[in-house]
Amino acid sequence: MEPETASVIETLRTRLLAGPSATAVLEAWCAERGLSEDPRLVARRVSAADKPLTAIQRQRLGLGPDEAVRYRRVRLTCGAYVLSEADNWYVPSRLTPGMNATLDTTETPFGRVVRLLGPTRRNLGVRTIWEPKAGYPPALTEALFAVEAVLSTAEGVPFCEVAETYTGAVLAQGRP
C-alpha cells in the first residue's frame, strides 16, 4: 500500500474514533476532499431483513426483555460516493417523536437526527478489512475498515448501537 493511502485511511479512522458523530466527521471529510458541491450526507436505505439484537447488545443498551428496538440499514453517501454502510439499532423510546418520524420517513443520517441529544460515542472495536494488493489502491466499493460503537445521550443513557463499514470511496478527491 502506498504510504499516502495508509496515512489517509489512518487519518479518517482516528477522526472517527475520536469524534462523537460519524455523520459530522464524514461531512467534514467530504467537504475537505471536495467530494460534492453539497457535502451533506444522505442516508440511502438498504432493504434488508431486520437483524435482531444479541443479548450482549441488549445489555449494552440497558434494555429490558420487552423494550422495543428499531433497526435501520443505510449507505451514507456524499454526492456520487458511498462512503460507508451502517447498521443502526436504536431505542425509539429514548428519542423524541420528531426524531423517530424523521428516521422513519427521510434519508437524514442518524447522527444529524440525534444531534440535539448531545451524543457521545463509546467505541467497542475497530477491524481492518482491506489489505494491500501488490501496491494497488482499494476500489471505491471495497470495504476498508469497520467500527462498532454505542451512542449515549449527554446524560450517559445509551440509545443506539452502530456497526459501520467504511469503503474505498473515502479516499476519493474531487467530484466524479
PDB file of C-alpha atoms in Angstrom:
ATOM      1  CA  MET A   1       0.000   0.000   0.000  1.00  0.00           C
ATOM      2  CA  GLU A   2       1.280   3.441  -0.797  1.00  0.00           C
ATOM      3  CA  PRO A   3       2.267   5.345   2.349  1.00  0.00           C
ATOM      4  CA  GLU A   4      -0.103   8.165   1.362  1.00  0.00           C
ATOM      5  CA  THR A   5      -3.074   5.785   1.118  1.00  0.00           C
ATOM      6  CA  ALA A   6      -2.279   4.292   4.516  1.00  0.00           C
ATOM      7  CA  SER A   7      -1.948   7.770   6.002  1.00  0.00           C
ATOM      8  CA  VAL A   8      -5.313   8.913   4.627  1.00  0.00           C
ATOM      9  CA  ILE A   9      -7.061   5.784   5.927  1.00  0.00           C
ATOM     10  CA  GLU A  10      -5.458   6.206   9.357  1.00  0.00           C
ATOM     11  CA  THR A  11      -6.376   9.909   9.483  1.00  0.00           C
ATOM     12  CA  LEU A  12     -10.049   9.135   8.859  1.00  0.00           C
ATOM     13  CA  ARG A  13     -10.068   6.184  11.266  1.00  0.00           C
ATOM     14  CA  THR A  14      -8.524   8.363  14.008  1.00  0.00           C
ATOM     15  CA  ARG A  15     -11.084  11.121  13.455  1.00  0.00           C
ATOM     16  CA  LEU A  16     -13.984   8.663  13.521  1.00  0.00           C
ATOM     17  CA  LEU A  17     -12.770   7.013  16.725  1.00  0.00           C
ATOM     18  CA  ALA A  18     -12.274  10.405  18.420  1.00  0.00           C
ATOM     19  CA  GLY A  19     -15.474  12.091  17.237  1.00  0.00           C
ATOM     20  CA  PRO A  20     -18.888  11.944  18.880  1.00  0.00           C
ATOM     21  CA  SER A  21     -20.655  11.634  15.490  1.00  0.00           C
ATOM     22  CA  ALA A  22     -19.602   9.674  12.403  1.00  0.00           C
ATOM     23  CA  THR A  23     -22.021  11.837  10.407  1.00  0.00           C
ATOM     24  CA  ALA A  24     -20.243  15.051  11.418  1.00  0.00           C
ATOM     25  CA  VAL A  25     -16.792  13.548  10.779  1.00  0.00           C
ATOM     26  CA  LEU A  26     -17.809  12.253   7.334  1.00  0.00           C
ATOM     27  CA  GLU A  27     -19.453  15.538   6.340  1.00  0.00           C
ATOM     28  CA  ALA A  28     -16.276  17.443   7.252  1.00  0.00           C
ATOM     29  CA  TRP A  29     -14.240  14.809   5.363  1.00  0.00           C
ATOM     30  CA  CYS A  30     -16.482  15.141   2.318  1.00  0.00           C
ATOM     31  CA  ALA A  31     -16.044  18.935   2.344  1.00  0.00           C
ATOM     32  CA  GLU A  32     -12.248  18.722   2.794  1.00  0.00           C
ATOM     33  CA  ARG A  33     -11.856  16.278  -0.088  1.00  0.00           C
ATOM     34  CA  GLY A  34     -14.307  18.112  -2.375  1.00  0.00           C
ATOM     35  CA  LEU A  35     -16.468  15.047  -2.991  1.00  0.00           C
ATOM     36  CA  SER A  36     -19.632  17.013  -3.665  1.00  0.00           C
ATOM     37  CA  GLU A  37     -20.777  20.576  -4.145  1.00  0.00           C
ATOM     38  CA  ASP A  38     -23.034  19.957  -1.131  1.00  0.00           C
ATOM     39  CA  PRO A  39     -21.035  17.983   1.467  1.00  0.00           C
ATOM     40  CA  ARG A  40     -24.075  16.894   3.494  1.00  0.00           C
ATOM     41  CA  LEU A  41     -24.501  13.154   3.735  1.00  0.00           C
ATOM     42  CA  VAL A  42     -27.593  11.296   2.607  1.00  0.00           C
ATOM     43  CA  ALA A  43     -28.602   8.015   4.275  1.00  0.00           C
ATOM     44  CA  ARG A  44     -29.880   5.761   1.496  1.00  0.00           C
ATOM     45  CA  ARG A  45     -31.901   2.930   2.989  1.00  0.00           C
ATOM     46  CA  VAL A  46     -30.851  -0.613   2.160  1.00  0.00           C
ATOM     47  CA  SER A  47     -33.642  -3.148   2.026  1.00  0.00           C
ATOM     48  CA  ALA A  48     -32.625  -5.880   4.401  1.00  0.00           C
ATOM     49  CA  ALA A  49     -34.241  -8.167   6.894  1.00  0.00           C
ATOM     50  CA  ASP A  50     -34.131  -6.854  10.437  1.00  0.00           C
ATOM     51  CA  LYS A  51     -31.130  -8.036  12.393  1.00  0.00           C
ATOM     52  CA  PRO A  52     -32.214  -8.755  15.944  1.00  0.00           C
ATOM     53  CA  LEU A  53     -30.017  -7.542  18.766  1.00  0.00           C
ATOM     54  CA  THR A  54     -27.918 -10.096  20.565  1.00  0.00           C
ATOM     55  CA  ALA A  55     -28.226 -10.483  24.330  1.00  0.00           C
ATOM     56  CA  ILE A  56     -24.910  -8.635  24.732  1.00  0.00           C
ATOM     57  CA  GLN A  57     -26.139  -5.731  22.590  1.00  0.00           C
ATOM     58  CA  ARG A  58     -29.355  -5.516  24.620  1.00  0.00           C
ATOM     59  CA  GLN A  59     -27.255  -5.433  27.786  1.00  0.00           C
ATOM     60  CA  ARG A  60     -25.005  -2.651  26.405  1.00  0.00           C
ATOM     61  CA  LEU A  61     -28.112  -0.599  25.619  1.00  0.00           C
ATOM     62  CA  GLY A  62     -29.573  -1.299  29.057  1.00  0.00           C
ATOM     63  CA  LEU A  63     -32.761  -2.765  27.614  1.00  0.00           C
ATOM     64  CA  GLY A  64     -35.425  -4.758  29.338  1.00  0.00           C
ATOM     65  CA  PRO A  65     -36.504  -8.024  27.671  1.00  0.00           C
ATOM     66  CA  ASP A  66     -39.570  -6.431  26.045  1.00  0.00           C
ATOM     67  CA  GLU A  67     -38.257  -2.938  25.292  1.00  0.00           C
ATOM     68  CA  ALA A  68     -38.624  -2.072  21.598  1.00  0.00           C
ATOM     69  CA  VAL A  69     -35.639  -1.584  19.303  1.00  0.00           C
ATOM     70  CA  ARG A  70     -35.698  -0.419  15.693  1.00  0.00           C
ATOM     71  CA  TYR A  71     -33.235  -1.450  13.017  1.00  0.00           C
ATOM     72  CA  ARG A  72     -32.102   0.764  10.136  1.00  0.00           C
ATOM     73  CA  ARG A  73     -29.508  -0.168   7.494  1.00  0.00           C
ATOM     74  CA  VAL A  74     -28.195   2.644   5.295  1.00  0.00           C
ATOM     75  CA  ARG A  75     -25.486   3.599   2.843  1.00  0.00           C
ATOM     76  CA  LEU A  76     -24.081   7.020   3.721  1.00  0.00           C
ATOM     77  CA  THR A  77     -23.453   8.903   0.512  1.00  0.00           C
ATOM     78  CA  CYS A  78     -21.769  12.174  -0.345  1.00  0.00           C
ATOM     79  CA  GLY A  79     -22.616  13.131  -3.901  1.00  0.00           C
ATOM     80  CA  ALA A  80     -21.988  10.045  -6.043  1.00  0.00           C
ATOM     81  CA  TYR A  81     -19.795   8.337  -3.417  1.00  0.00           C
ATOM     82  CA  VAL A  82     -20.910   5.651  -0.948  1.00  0.00           C
ATOM     83  CA  LEU A  83     -18.610   6.338   1.996  1.00  0.00           C
ATOM     84  CA  SER A  84     -19.973   3.743   4.406  1.00  0.00           C
ATOM     85  CA  GLU A  85     -22.677   1.236   5.179  1.00  0.00           C
ATOM     86  CA  ALA A  86     -24.163   1.263   8.633  1.00  0.00           C
ATOM     87  CA  ASP A  87     -26.416  -0.939  10.722  1.00  0.00           C
ATOM     88  CA  ASN A  88     -28.200   1.062  13.454  1.00  0.00           C
ATOM     89  CA  TRP A  89     -30.136  -0.481  16.304  1.00  0.00           C
ATOM     90  CA  TYR A  90     -31.824   2.278  18.259  1.00  0.00           C
ATOM     91  CA  VAL A  91     -34.256   2.594  21.132  1.00  0.00           C
ATOM     92  CA  PRO A  92     -37.190   4.700  19.891  1.00  0.00           C
ATOM     93  CA  SER A  93     -38.450   5.421  23.427  1.00  0.00           C
ATOM     94  CA  ARG A  94     -35.172   7.270  24.104  1.00  0.00           C
ATOM     95  CA  LEU A  95     -35.626   9.586  21.110  1.00  0.00           C
ATOM     96  CA  THR A  96     -38.211  12.307  20.585  1.00  0.00           C
ATOM     97  CA  PRO A  97     -41.300  11.589  18.464  1.00  0.00           C
ATOM     98  CA  GLY A  98     -39.929  14.028  15.870  1.00  0.00           C
ATOM     99  CA  MET A  99     -36.612  12.174  15.704  1.00  0.00           C
ATOM    100  CA  ASN A 100     -38.413   8.858  15.234  1.00  0.00           C
ATOM    101  CA  ALA A 101     -40.584  10.321  12.464  1.00  0.00           C
ATOM    102  CA  THR A 102     -37.528  11.730  10.684  1.00  0.00           C
ATOM    103  CA  LEU A 103     -35.731   8.373  10.872  1.00  0.00           C
ATOM    104  CA  ASP A 104     -38.835   6.572   9.580  1.00  0.00           C
ATOM    105  CA  THR A 105     -39.604   8.881   6.671  1.00  0.00           C
ATOM    106  CA  THR A 106     -36.431  10.588   5.432  1.00  0.00           C
ATOM    107  CA  GLU A 107     -32.890   9.928   4.265  1.00  0.00           C
ATOM    108  CA  THR A 108     -31.416  12.079   7.023  1.00  0.00           C
ATOM    109  CA  PRO A 109     -28.337  10.486   8.602  1.00  0.00           C
ATOM    110  CA  PHE A 110     -28.797   9.215  12.141  1.00  0.00           C
ATOM    111  CA  GLY A 111     -26.103  11.491  13.580  1.00  0.00           C
ATOM    112  CA  ARG A 112     -27.825  14.606  12.251  1.00  0.00           C
ATOM    113  CA  VAL A 113     -31.220  13.465  13.553  1.00  0.00           C
ATOM    114  CA  VAL A 114     -29.997  12.870  17.124  1.00  0.00           C
ATOM    115  CA  ARG A 115     -27.593  15.839  17.323  1.00  0.00           C
ATOM    116  CA  LEU A 116     -29.808  17.613  19.902  1.00  0.00           C
ATOM    117  CA  LEU A 117     -29.215  14.731  22.347  1.00  0.00           C
ATOM    118  CA  GLY A 118     -25.540  15.774  22.560  1.00  0.00           C
ATOM    119  CA  PRO A 119     -24.442  12.214  21.810  1.00  0.00           C
ATOM    120  CA  THR A 120     -21.219  10.681  22.975  1.00  0.00           C
ATOM    121  CA  ARG A 121     -19.715   7.649  21.327  1.00  0.00           C
ATOM    122  CA  ARG A 122     -18.103   4.667  23.045  1.00  0.00           C
ATOM    123  CA  ASN A 123     -16.147   2.640  20.520  1.00  0.00           C
ATOM    124  CA  LEU A 124     -16.449  -1.110  21.015  1.00  0.00           C
ATOM    125  CA  GLY A 125     -13.956  -2.091  18.363  1.00  0.00           C
ATOM    126  CA  VAL A 126     -12.330  -1.362  15.047  1.00  0.00           C
ATOM    127  CA  ARG A 127     -11.407  -4.007  12.498  1.00  0.00           C
ATOM    128  CA  THR A 128      -9.181  -3.684   9.437  1.00  0.00           C
ATOM    129  CA  ILE A 129     -10.718  -5.340   6.380  1.00  0.00           C
ATOM    130  CA  TRP A 130      -8.767  -4.156   3.345  1.00  0.00           C
ATOM    131  CA  GLU A 131      -5.219  -5.363   2.909  1.00  0.00           C
ATOM    132  CA  PRO A 132      -2.887  -4.007   0.230  1.00  0.00           C
ATOM    133  CA  LYS A 133      -2.668  -5.995  -3.005  1.00  0.00           C
ATOM    134  CA  ALA A 134       0.638  -5.555  -4.832  1.00  0.00           C
ATOM    135  CA  GLY A 135       0.539  -1.798  -4.342  1.00  0.00           C
ATOM    136  CA  TYR A 136      -2.917  -1.278  -5.848  1.00  0.00           C
ATOM    137  CA  PRO A 137      -5.220   1.131  -4.046  1.00  0.00           C
ATOM    138  CA  PRO A 138      -8.622  -0.168  -2.955  1.00  0.00           C
ATOM    139  CA  ALA A 139     -11.571   0.118  -5.313  1.00  0.00           C
ATOM    140  CA  LEU A 140     -14.228   2.677  -4.401  1.00  0.00           C
ATOM    141  CA  THR A 141     -16.583  -0.104  -3.306  1.00  0.00           C
ATOM    142  CA  GLU A 142     -14.093  -2.165  -1.282  1.00  0.00           C
ATOM    143  CA  ALA A 143     -14.540  -2.262   2.473  1.00  0.00           C
ATOM    144  CA  LEU A 144     -11.553  -0.696   4.288  1.00  0.00           C
ATOM    145  CA  PHE A 145     -12.372  -0.977   7.980  1.00  0.00           C
ATOM    146  CA  ALA A 146     -15.298  -1.411  10.337  1.00  0.00           C
ATOM    147  CA  VAL A 147     -16.196   0.311  13.597  1.00  0.00           C
ATOM    148  CA  GLU A 148     -18.729  -0.728  16.232  1.00  0.00           C
ATOM    149  CA  ALA A 149     -19.907   1.787  18.821  1.00  0.00           C
ATOM    150  CA  VAL A 150     -22.617   2.625  21.325  1.00  0.00           C
ATOM    151  CA  LEU A 151     -24.113   6.110  21.294  1.00  0.00           C
ATOM    152  CA  SER A 152     -25.337   7.674  24.523  1.00  0.00           C
ATOM    153  CA  THR A 153     -27.071  10.914  25.412  1.00  0.00           C
ATOM    154  CA  ALA A 154     -25.134  13.729  27.071  1.00  0.00           C
ATOM    155  CA  GLU A 155     -26.506  12.301  30.355  1.00  0.00           C
ATOM    156  CA  GLY A 156     -24.969   8.885  29.617  1.00  0.00           C
ATOM    157  CA  VAL A 157     -28.128   6.995  28.586  1.00  0.00           C
ATOM    158  CA  PRO A 158     -27.310   4.586  25.725  1.00  0.00           C
ATOM    159  CA  PHE A 159     -29.763   4.827  22.834  1.00  0.00           C
ATOM    160  CA  CYS A 160     -28.085   3.249  19.796  1.00  0.00           C
ATOM    161  CA  GLU A 161     -25.561   0.668  18.727  1.00  0.00           C
ATOM    162  CA  VAL A 162     -23.950   1.026  15.305  1.00  0.00           C
ATOM    163  CA  ALA A 163     -21.847  -1.179  13.076  1.00  0.00           C
ATOM    164  CA  GLU A 164     -20.202   0.902  10.342  1.00  0.00           C
ATOM    165  CA  THR A 165     -18.135  -0.267   7.381  1.00  0.00           C
ATOM    166  CA  TYR A 166     -16.119   2.352   5.506  1.00  0.00           C
ATOM    167  CA  THR A 167     -15.349   1.980   1.801  1.00  0.00           C
ATOM    168  CA  GLY A 168     -12.558   2.929  -0.565  1.00  0.00           C
ATOM    169  CA  ALA A 169     -14.700   5.887  -1.685  1.00  0.00           C
ATOM    170  CA  VAL A 170     -13.409   7.782   1.367  1.00  0.00           C
ATOM    171  CA  LEU A 171     -10.069   8.014  -0.468  1.00  0.00           C
ATOM    172  CA  ALA A 172     -11.566   9.854  -3.454  1.00  0.00           C
ATOM    173  CA  GLN A 173     -10.823  13.501  -4.100  1.00  0.00           C
ATOM    174  CA  GLY A 174     -12.938  15.884  -6.116  1.00  0.00           C
ATOM    175  CA  ARG A 175     -16.259  15.213  -7.778  1.00  0.00           C
ATOM    176  CA  PRO A 176     -16.503  12.273 -10.211  1.00  0.00           C
TER     177      PRO A 176
END
